[in-house]
């Protein structure tokens, strides 16, 4: 029995089993087995096959965004509209066969946009170069999931399921569980909150499935068995995702209104160039980027060449971005902008910068 058959068998078993108090241990074990088999499936085979054409693209710019979707939903058209790169677009499926990068220039930032080939059902098992597509998506900062508005929510559910099965968690945070495998001493299980989904026995059963018999586990929030398995496996990627419904010019206004009100969703039309500016604004929010401007002593700030940083960046991060030796020679900085109580404020290395702040660094 191959791994695929085993996975299918466990999935059937899970769907057959009723969810209640009596079956939670059984279901927890099945989920642990399922995660284990899926991990084996993702590992490259030992026998090296013929080398194919490279798929990943070198990272460039300030952030990376991956376009994922079924064939013929308008990914290539979107890339051609947003960037100066032309990606071949046609009315038949699988027009794009490899990864095509483009660059969006927005608010002084260069955002790398990757047009990936269309995903089909079963991509996680390797159908239609699905594994390579999903591997590239794992390296992105944000995923844009292109969906056909005329198909309703079917595509969204299928794509979420495919990405879920390869360890990409969309719009979720890492579970707040402390887990450490030890050499001896058995299982130490504690929780700082009342735990309703996982009991000590279930945690022990799941750990035994992974051949872990000595460990320290501390639940800092009420997590499900699935989230606990994610913590054990440890190779999950948590990333923000923007659901973009294309072709809204072909559906009723009531349906457009319904789709636009869903969380993390934007409705656009590439054919009629509708709502693309709002999509860029949302993308900027999801990437959590900020622009900072530098100022030399006695001169006006240089607004032509901003420094692009992540939200929460401190003065120390800015020093490292300008030059690696600057932080060691740093005396103090003067900052103008919304992060200060008054302008200019004299700050140290730990001061957190905000969008469109102006900074002047004074060396020793």
Short mmCIF file of N, CA and C in Angstrom, two decimals, residues 132 181 349:
data_model
loop_
_atom_site.label_atom_id
_atom_site.label_comp_id
_atom_site.label_asym_id
_atom_site.label_seq_id
_atom_site.Cartn_x
_atom_site.Cartn_y
_atom_site.Cartn_z
N UNK A 132 6.15 22.01 -7.05
CA UNK A 132 7.10 23.11 -7.27
C UNK A 132 6.41 24.46 -7.05
N UNK A 181 11.47 18.59 23.16
CA UNK A 181 11.77 17.16 23.37
C UNK A 181 12.98 17.05 24.29
N UNK A 349 18.81 53.47 20.08
CA UNK A 349 18.72 52.37 19.10
C UNK A 349 17.41 51.60 19.19
#
